[in-house]
Amino acid sequence: MKIKIAIIARVGAHKDFQALGLKSLVSQSHPTPFGDSNPIHVFSSQDIDFAVLSRHGEDGYQVSAPFVNDRANLYALKALGVEKILAWTAPGALNDCMLPGHLVVPDDILDESRNGPQTFFTNQGLGFIRHNPVFCPELRAQAIQTLQNGPYPFHSQGVYVATTGPRLETPAEIRKFRCLGGDLVGMTLVPEIFLARELELCYVALAYVVNFAEGLKERPYQPGILFEGLATPAELAQVQKVETGFAELALSLLPGLASTPRHCPCAWLMERYRRRGDIGEDWRTWFR
Ligand code: HPA
């Protein structure tokens, strides 16, 4: 079985594929030098084997953003043979044209997180990797092409501001992020994308906006509900539509993403170190 593509997604994402009638061929967590990965489910659709991993847990929000073991998750996916990642993510909007329920294919990142570790290469002189383009340009182009024919309003660019979480931002932080040029704010893509790049994986993110970020709209505080009133019931209903359609949308993206050739720089990001003899051909030997 060749699992070349993985979807990293929301809580219990594998159940969304099961609900469409797909059967998990394998479901297990994998031991790695960085700890155990989250469970990885393997499915097959349209002659493509693909892996599904939920960052935050399978039966509820069990692991909050700063405690996701991105290194173990990505290592395990790479060990399965994965070369490409579709990262599904649910940020808030800094840009008021990006409405709850809209999709965004981000093209850049502003890292305002204070979470570590952001590298596999602790205590090694490796990993001085250029980050432009940040996301895989080939997968981005392919995803945008598919979305053009789909039912969801989407934006083909956006700067994702990464925060640590789990708390939401203060109004002043949001004003700062908007001044800096951010369009979205979220807690999940960093350090995930930076680690994926160290493993020479192609990585594209598909964001669906779940709320306007703090302070963008007048929103009274309402204890005891999701985001304490930051999102209105009408906005959450829009979000629910995208969440309900998640697996179907992912399956529509899969053939294009799986067949996209890797003409991008992603597969060669560590080439300088290979040429210098610092690392070998087998990526498993790279880390001390
Ligand atoms: N800020 C950060 N992360 C988020 C938000 C937000 O407003 N909404 C969903 N994830």
mmCIF file of C-alpha atoms and ligand atoms in Angstrom:
data_model
loop_
_atom_site.group_PDB
_atom_site.id
_atom_site.type_symbol
_atom_site.label_atom_id
_atom_site.label_comp_id
_atom_site.label_asym_id
_atom_site.label_seq_id
_atom_site.Cartn_x
_atom_site.Cartn_y
_atom_site.Cartn_z
ATOM 1 C CA MET A 1 0.000 0.000 0.000
ATOM 2 C CA LYS A 2 1.388 3.392 -0.990
ATOM 3 C CA ILE A 3 0.102 6.163 1.226
ATOM 4 C CA LYS A 4 1.498 9.261 -0.395
ATOM 5 C CA ILE A 5 -1.006 11.787 0.845
ATOM 6 C CA ALA A 6 -2.359 12.676 4.259
ATOM 7 C CA ILE A 7 -5.110 14.902 5.546
ATOM 8 C CA ILE A 8 -4.525 16.467 8.932
ATOM 9 C CA ALA A 9 -7.834 17.716 10.178
ATOM 10 C CA ARG A 10 -10.327 18.414 12.871
ATOM 11 C CA VAL A 11 -11.519 16.317 15.792
ATOM 12 C CA GLY A 12 -12.591 12.835 14.733
ATOM 13 C CA ALA A 13 -12.068 13.599 11.034
ATOM 14 C CA HIS A 14 -11.894 9.898 10.154
ATOM 15 C CA LYS A 15 -15.549 9.548 11.186
ATOM 16 C CA ASP A 16 -16.536 11.995 8.457
ATOM 17 C CA PHE A 17 -15.017 9.649 5.868
ATOM 18 C CA GLN A 18 -16.635 6.624 7.486
ATOM 19 C CA ALA A 19 -19.971 8.424 7.296
ATOM 20 C CA LEU A 20 -19.500 8.556 3.513
ATOM 21 C CA GLY A 21 -19.138 4.779 3.498
ATOM 22 C CA LEU A 22 -15.345 4.539 3.415
ATOM 23 C CA LYS A 23 -13.788 1.859 5.618
ATOM 24 C CA SER A 24 -10.599 2.436 7.637
ATOM 25 C CA LEU A 25 -8.062 -0.049 6.267
ATOM 26 C CA VAL A 26 -5.688 0.574 9.164
ATOM 27 C CA SER A 27 -6.110 2.680 12.303
ATOM 28 C CA GLN A 28 -3.247 3.000 14.713
ATOM 29 C CA SER A 29 -0.965 5.345 16.531
ATOM 30 C CA HIS A 30 2.732 4.990 15.662
ATOM 31 C CA PRO A 31 5.715 5.141 18.009
ATOM 32 C CA THR A 32 8.372 7.635 16.860
ATOM 33 C CA PRO A 33 11.591 9.019 18.388
ATOM 34 C CA PHE A 34 9.458 12.038 19.361
ATOM 35 C CA GLY A 35 6.740 10.064 21.148
ATOM 36 C CA ASP A 36 3.594 8.351 19.921
ATOM 37 C CA SER A 37 1.696 9.909 17.041
ATOM 38 C CA ASN A 38 -2.024 10.509 17.151
ATOM 39 C CA PRO A 39 -3.981 7.632 15.604
ATOM 40 C CA ILE A 40 -3.629 7.518 11.834
ATOM 41 C CA HIS A 41 -6.474 6.085 9.746
ATOM 42 C CA VAL A 42 -5.875 4.842 6.233
ATOM 43 C CA PHE A 43 -8.666 4.964 3.665
ATOM 44 C CA SER A 44 -8.893 4.310 -0.030
ATOM 45 C CA SER A 45 -11.002 6.285 -2.481
ATOM 46 C CA GLN A 46 -10.774 6.838 -6.237
ATOM 47 C CA ASP A 47 -7.781 4.438 -6.266
ATOM 48 C CA ILE A 48 -5.899 6.662 -3.841
ATOM 49 C CA ASP A 49 -4.791 5.465 -0.438
ATOM 50 C CA PHE A 50 -4.727 8.323 2.006
ATOM 51 C CA ALA A 51 -4.104 8.859 5.699
ATOM 52 C CA VAL A 52 -6.258 10.889 8.067
ATOM 53 C CA LEU A 53 -5.017 12.261 11.361
ATOM 54 C CA SER A 54 -6.942 14.426 13.818
ATOM 55 C CA ARG A 55 -4.665 16.889 15.574
ATOM 56 C CA HIS A 56 -6.792 17.513 18.621
ATOM 57 C CA GLY A 57 -8.221 14.070 19.298
ATOM 58 C CA GLU A 58 -10.742 11.583 18.088
ATOM 59 C CA ASP A 59 -13.641 11.965 20.517
ATOM 60 C CA GLY A 60 -13.611 15.635 21.392
ATOM 61 C CA TYR A 61 -11.080 18.398 21.834
ATOM 62 C CA GLN A 62 -8.686 16.251 23.911
ATOM 63 C CA VAL A 63 -5.379 17.953 23.045
ATOM 64 C CA SER A 64 -5.301 21.731 22.855
ATOM 65 C CA ALA A 65 -3.232 23.492 20.221
ATOM 66 C CA PRO A 66 0.070 24.052 22.093
ATOM 67 C CA PHE A 67 0.212 20.409 23.159
ATOM 68 C CA VAL A 68 -0.265 18.717 19.795
ATOM 69 C CA ASN A 69 2.790 16.527 19.185
ATOM 70 C CA ASP A 70 3.449 17.780 15.667
ATOM 71 C CA ARG A 71 6.868 16.144 15.501
ATOM 72 C CA ALA A 72 5.507 12.682 16.262
ATOM 73 C CA ASN A 73 2.537 13.152 13.914
ATOM 74 C CA LEU A 74 4.638 14.283 10.966
ATOM 75 C CA TYR A 75 7.372 11.737 11.575
ATOM 76 C CA ALA A 76 4.763 8.966 11.602
ATOM 77 C CA LEU A 77 3.179 10.199 8.383
ATOM 78 C CA LYS A 78 6.560 10.435 6.664
ATOM 79 C CA ALA A 79 7.359 6.900 7.871
ATOM 80 C CA LEU A 80 4.186 5.667 6.152
ATOM 81 C CA GLY A 81 5.511 7.089 2.875
ATOM 82 C CA VAL A 82 3.511 10.325 2.851
ATOM 83 C CA GLU A 83 4.861 13.046 0.542
ATOM 84 C CA LYS A 84 1.974 15.503 0.537
ATOM 85 C CA ILE A 85 -0.159 16.992 3.265
ATOM 86 C CA LEU A 86 -3.515 18.719 3.107
ATOM 87 C CA ALA A 87 -3.881 20.592 6.379
ATOM 88 C CA TRP A 88 -7.454 21.486 7.225
ATOM 89 C CA THR A 89 -7.644 24.326 9.713
ATOM 90 C CA ALA A 90 -10.304 26.499 11.347
ATOM 91 C CA PRO A 91 -9.007 30.010 12.073
ATOM 92 C CA GLY A 92 -10.596 33.329 12.896
ATOM 93 C CA ALA A 93 -10.681 36.128 10.305
ATOM 94 C CA LEU A 94 -8.663 39.329 10.611
ATOM 95 C CA ASN A 95 -9.738 40.401 7.138
ATOM 96 C CA ASP A 96 -13.393 41.384 7.154
ATOM 97 C CA CYS A 97 -13.899 40.149 3.579
ATOM 98 C CA MET A 98 -13.248 36.629 4.844
ATOM 99 C CA LEU A 99 -16.560 35.630 6.360
ATOM 100 C CA PRO A 100 -17.392 32.693 8.614
ATOM 101 C CA GLY A 101 -17.908 29.700 6.336
ATOM 102 C CA HIS A 102 -15.534 30.998 3.650
ATOM 103 C CA LEU A 103 -12.556 28.907 2.586
ATOM 104 C CA VAL A 104 -9.064 30.371 2.266
ATOM 105 C CA VAL A 105 -5.940 28.843 0.737
ATOM 106 C CA PRO A 106 -3.286 30.730 2.700
ATOM 107 C CA ASP A 107 -0.087 31.707 0.921
ATOM 108 C CA ASP A 108 1.993 33.071 3.771
ATOM 109 C CA ILE A 109 2.503 32.916 7.522
ATOM 110 C CA LEU A 110 3.311 35.404 10.227
ATOM 111 C CA ASP A 111 4.566 33.440 13.186
ATOM 112 C CA GLU A 112 3.505 35.153 16.407
ATOM 113 C CA SER A 113 3.542 31.908 18.379
ATOM 114 C CA ARG A 114 5.738 31.291 21.374
ATOM 115 C CA ASN A 115 5.611 27.563 21.305
ATOM 116 C CA GLY A 116 8.458 25.171 20.845
ATOM 117 C CA PRO A 117 10.083 23.084 19.453
ATOM 118 C CA GLN A 118 9.825 24.286 15.855
ATOM 119 C CA THR A 119 12.469 21.912 14.493
ATOM 120 C CA PHE A 120 13.413 18.242 14.393
ATOM 121 C CA PHE A 121 17.069 19.265 14.595
ATOM 122 C CA THR A 122 17.613 20.170 18.225
ATOM 123 C CA ASN A 123 21.361 20.505 19.029
ATOM 124 C CA GLN A 124 22.301 20.120 15.351
ATOM 125 C CA GLY A 125 23.477 22.766 12.914
ATOM 126 C CA LEU A 126 20.736 21.962 10.419
ATOM 127 C CA GLY A 127 17.474 23.457 9.252
ATOM 128 C CA PHE A 128 18.435 26.918 7.907
ATOM 129 C CA ILE A 129 15.730 26.543 5.240
ATOM 130 C CA ARG A 130 14.354 29.298 3.012
ATOM 131 C CA HIS A 131 10.632 29.935 3.549
ATOM 132 C CA ASN A 132 9.449 31.408 0.286
ATOM 133 C CA PRO A 133 7.229 29.851 -0.960
ATOM 134 C CA VAL A 134 5.942 28.817 2.456
ATOM 135 C CA PHE A 135 3.182 26.526 1.240
ATOM 136 C CA CYS A 136 3.706 24.103 -1.629
ATOM 137 C CA PRO A 137 3.018 26.163 -4.777
ATOM 138 C CA GLU A 138 1.997 23.127 -6.838
ATOM 139 C CA LEU A 139 -0.549 21.888 -4.309
ATOM 140 C CA ARG A 140 -1.883 25.404 -3.760
ATOM 141 C CA ALA A 141 -2.476 25.893 -7.484
ATOM 142 C CA GLN A 142 -4.174 22.517 -7.719
ATOM 143 C CA ALA A 143 -6.390 23.129 -4.681
ATOM 144 C CA ILE A 144 -7.450 26.530 -6.034
ATOM 145 C CA GLN A 145 -8.345 24.982 -9.378
ATOM 146 C CA THR A 146 -10.591 22.411 -7.699
ATOM 147 C CA LEU A 147 -12.232 25.010 -5.435
ATOM 148 C CA GLN A 148 -13.101 27.121 -8.476
ATOM 149 C CA ASN A 149 -15.514 24.395 -9.538
ATOM 150 C CA GLY A 150 -16.912 23.798 -6.057
ATOM 151 C CA PRO A 151 -19.842 25.258 -4.106
ATOM 152 C CA TYR A 152 -17.903 27.177 -1.431
ATOM 153 C CA PRO A 153 -16.913 30.838 -1.487
ATOM 154 C CA PHE A 154 -13.130 30.896 -1.253
ATOM 155 C CA HIS A 155 -10.108 33.189 -1.254
ATOM 156 C CA SER A 156 -6.990 32.105 -3.094
ATOM 157 C CA GLN A 157 -4.584 34.011 -0.840
ATOM 158 C CA GLY A 158 -4.251 34.925 2.794
ATOM 159 C CA VAL A 159 -1.650 35.573 5.447
ATOM 160 C CA TYR A 160 -2.143 33.257 8.407
ATOM 161 C CA VAL A 161 -1.012 34.639 11.742
ATOM 162 C CA ALA A 162 0.003 31.830 14.078
ATOM 163 C CA THR A 163 -0.574 32.182 17.804
ATOM 164 C CA THR A 164 0.191 29.765 20.634
ATOM 165 C CA GLY A 165 -3.209 29.308 22.224
ATOM 166 C CA PRO A 166 -5.184 27.765 23.700
ATOM 167 C CA ARG A 167 -6.498 31.178 24.721
ATOM 168 C CA LEU A 168 -8.039 33.489 22.137
ATOM 169 C CA GLU A 169 -6.420 36.846 21.415
ATOM 170 C CA THR A 170 -6.934 40.209 23.062
ATOM 171 C CA PRO A 171 -8.432 43.038 20.962
ATOM 172 C CA ALA A 172 -5.050 44.816 20.956
ATOM 173 C CA GLU A 173 -3.302 41.709 19.633
ATOM 174 C CA ILE A 174 -5.841 41.495 16.835
ATOM 175 C CA ARG A 175 -5.342 45.172 15.962
ATOM 176 C CA LYS A 176 -1.587 44.483 15.834
ATOM 177 C CA PHE A 177 -1.992 41.436 13.580
ATOM 178 C CA ARG A 178 -4.195 43.425 11.203
ATOM 179 C CA CYS A 179 -1.593 46.208 11.037
ATOM 180 C CA LEU A 180 1.026 43.578 10.247
ATOM 181 C CA GLY A 181 -0.963 42.394 7.237
ATOM 182 C CA GLY A 182 -2.609 39.264 8.618
ATOM 183 C CA ASP A 183 -5.837 37.879 7.145
ATOM 184 C CA LEU A 184 -6.424 34.893 9.417
ATOM 185 C CA VAL A 185 -5.454 33.991 12.962
ATOM 186 C CA GLY A 186 -5.122 30.469 14.266
ATOM 187 C CA MET A 187 -3.186 28.088 16.468
ATOM 188 C CA THR A 188 -2.630 25.003 14.367
ATOM 189 C CA LEU A 189 -0.415 25.538 11.309
ATOM 190 C CA VAL A 190 2.712 26.426 13.303
ATOM 191 C CA PRO A 191 4.986 24.611 13.951
ATOM 192 C CA GLU A 192 3.290 21.907 11.856
ATOM 193 C CA ILE A 193 4.192 23.446 8.506
ATOM 194 C CA PHE A 194 7.792 24.238 9.480
ATOM 195 C CA LEU A 195 8.309 20.655 10.641
ATOM 196 C CA ALA A 196 6.705 19.284 7.473
ATOM 197 C CA ARG A 197 9.185 21.296 5.433
ATOM 198 C CA GLU A 198 12.140 19.847 7.333
ATOM 199 C CA LEU A 199 10.839 16.436 6.262
ATOM 200 C CA GLU A 200 10.622 17.668 2.646
ATOM 201 C CA LEU A 201 6.854 17.207 2.527
ATOM 202 C CA CYS A 202 4.595 19.217 0.238
ATOM 203 C CA TYR A 203 2.131 21.050 2.479
ATOM 204 C CA VAL A 204 -0.997 22.980 1.557
ATOM 205 C CA ALA A 205 -3.499 24.387 4.029
ATOM 206 C CA LEU A 206 -7.195 24.802 3.509
ATOM 207 C CA ALA A 207 -8.655 27.143 6.089
ATOM 208 C CA TYR A 208 -12.335 27.649 6.796
ATOM 209 C CA VAL A 209 -13.149 30.765 8.704
ATOM 210 C CA VAL A 210 -15.078 30.096 11.911
ATOM 211 C CA ASN A 211 -15.381 33.568 13.410
ATOM 212 C CA PHE A 212 -14.362 37.194 13.085
ATOM 213 C CA ALA A 213 -11.346 37.698 15.335
ATOM 214 C CA GLU A 214 -11.744 39.500 18.630
ATOM 215 C CA GLY A 215 -12.729 43.160 18.401
ATOM 216 C CA LEU A 216 -13.635 43.170 14.687
ATOM 217 C CA LYS A 217 -17.328 43.199 15.488
ATOM 218 C CA GLU A 218 -19.359 44.272 18.488
ATOM 219 C CA ARG A 219 -19.979 40.986 20.283
ATOM 220 C CA PRO A 220 -21.288 40.902 23.880
ATOM 221 C CA TYR A 221 -19.646 38.355 26.151
ATOM 222 C CA GLN A 222 -21.856 35.299 26.631
ATOM 223 C CA PRO A 223 -20.555 32.798 29.182
ATOM 224 C CA GLY A 224 -20.967 29.090 28.623
ATOM 225 C CA ILE A 225 -21.053 28.861 24.845
ATOM 226 C CA LEU A 226 -18.427 28.329 22.134
ATOM 227 C CA PHE A 227 -16.102 31.355 21.905
ATOM 228 C CA GLU A 228 -18.260 33.035 24.580
ATOM 229 C CA GLY A 229 -20.326 34.877 22.019
ATOM 230 C CA LEU A 230 -17.520 35.891 19.618
ATOM 231 C CA ALA A 231 -19.461 34.172 16.820
ATOM 232 C CA THR A 232 -23.197 34.570 16.259
ATOM 233 C CA PRO A 233 -25.528 31.578 15.777
ATOM 234 C CA ALA A 234 -25.995 32.631 12.115
ATOM 235 C CA GLU A 235 -22.219 32.595 11.563
ATOM 236 C CA LEU A 236 -21.857 29.245 13.286
ATOM 237 C CA ALA A 237 -24.579 27.864 11.007
ATOM 238 C CA GLN A 238 -22.463 28.889 7.992
ATOM 239 C CA VAL A 239 -19.465 27.162 9.562
ATOM 240 C CA GLN A 240 -21.524 24.047 10.212
ATOM 241 C CA LYS A 241 -22.275 23.773 6.484
ATOM 242 C CA VAL A 242 -18.572 23.591 5.674
ATOM 243 C CA GLU A 243 -17.897 21.156 8.486
ATOM 244 C CA THR A 244 -20.686 18.904 7.281
ATOM 245 C CA GLY A 245 -19.242 18.953 3.771
ATOM 246 C CA PHE A 246 -15.633 18.495 4.896
ATOM 247 C CA ALA A 247 -15.081 14.865 3.838
ATOM 248 C CA GLU A 248 -16.801 15.352 0.506
ATOM 249 C CA LEU A 249 -14.703 18.438 -0.160
ATOM 250 C CA ALA A 250 -11.524 16.607 0.831
ATOM 251 C CA LEU A 251 -12.390 13.741 -1.526
ATOM 252 C CA SER A 252 -12.969 16.205 -4.357
ATOM 253 C CA LEU A 253 -9.503 17.658 -3.790
ATOM 254 C CA LEU A 254 -7.754 14.316 -3.430
ATOM 255 C CA PRO A 255 -7.267 13.201 -7.081
ATOM 256 C CA GLY A 256 -5.787 16.539 -8.136
ATOM 257 C CA LEU A 257 -3.500 16.787 -5.135
ATOM 258 C CA ALA A 258 -2.397 13.147 -5.410
ATOM 259 C CA SER A 259 -1.529 13.453 -9.098
ATOM 260 C CA THR A 260 0.231 16.829 -8.938
ATOM 261 C CA PRO A 261 3.884 16.343 -9.889
ATOM 262 C CA ARG A 262 6.433 17.445 -7.333
ATOM 263 C CA HIS A 263 8.154 20.089 -9.440
ATOM 264 C CA CYS A 264 8.144 22.357 -6.411
ATOM 265 C CA PRO A 265 11.155 22.972 -4.145
ATOM 266 C CA CYS A 266 9.546 20.988 -1.285
ATOM 267 C CA ALA A 267 11.248 17.644 -1.970
ATOM 268 C CA TRP A 268 14.691 19.288 -1.961
ATOM 269 C CA LEU A 269 14.587 21.541 1.049
ATOM 270 C CA MET A 270 17.366 19.647 2.850
ATOM 271 C CA GLU A 271 19.492 19.185 -0.257
ATOM 272 C CA ARG A 272 22.260 21.525 0.910
ATOM 273 C CA TYR A 273 22.788 19.349 3.957
ATOM 274 C CA ARG A 274 22.725 16.160 1.878
ATOM 275 C CA ARG A 275 25.346 17.604 -0.467
ATOM 276 C CA ARG A 276 27.508 18.662 2.477
ATOM 277 C CA GLY A 277 27.299 15.120 3.822
ATOM 278 C CA ASP A 278 25.647 16.288 7.053
ATOM 279 C CA ILE A 279 22.678 14.013 6.424
ATOM 280 C CA GLY A 280 22.313 10.812 4.442
ATOM 281 C CA GLU A 281 19.769 9.619 1.900
ATOM 282 C CA ASP A 282 17.698 7.886 4.579
ATOM 283 C CA TRP A 283 15.761 10.602 6.418
ATOM 284 C CA ARG A 284 15.345 8.358 9.457
ATOM 285 C CA THR A 285 19.036 8.792 10.216
ATOM 286 C CA TRP A 286 18.824 12.607 10.202
ATOM 287 C CA PHE A 287 17.914 13.240 13.826
ATOM 288 C CA ARG A 288 20.116 12.827 16.901
HETATM 289 N N1 HPA B 1 -8.150 33.068 17.098
HETATM 290 C C1 HPA B 1 -7.284 32.040 17.138
HETATM 291 N N2 HPA B 1 -7.603 30.804 16.814
HETATM 292 C C2 HPA B 1 -8.851 30.588 16.398
HETATM 293 C C3 HPA B 1 -9.799 31.598 16.315
HETATM 294 C C4 HPA B 1 -9.439 32.907 16.676
HETATM 295 O O1 HPA B 1 -10.243 33.867 16.640
HETATM 296 N N3 HPA B 1 -10.939 31.036 15.883
HETATM 297 C C5 HPA B 1 -10.679 29.714 15.685
HETATM 298 N N4 HPA B 1 -9.409 29.433 15.990
#
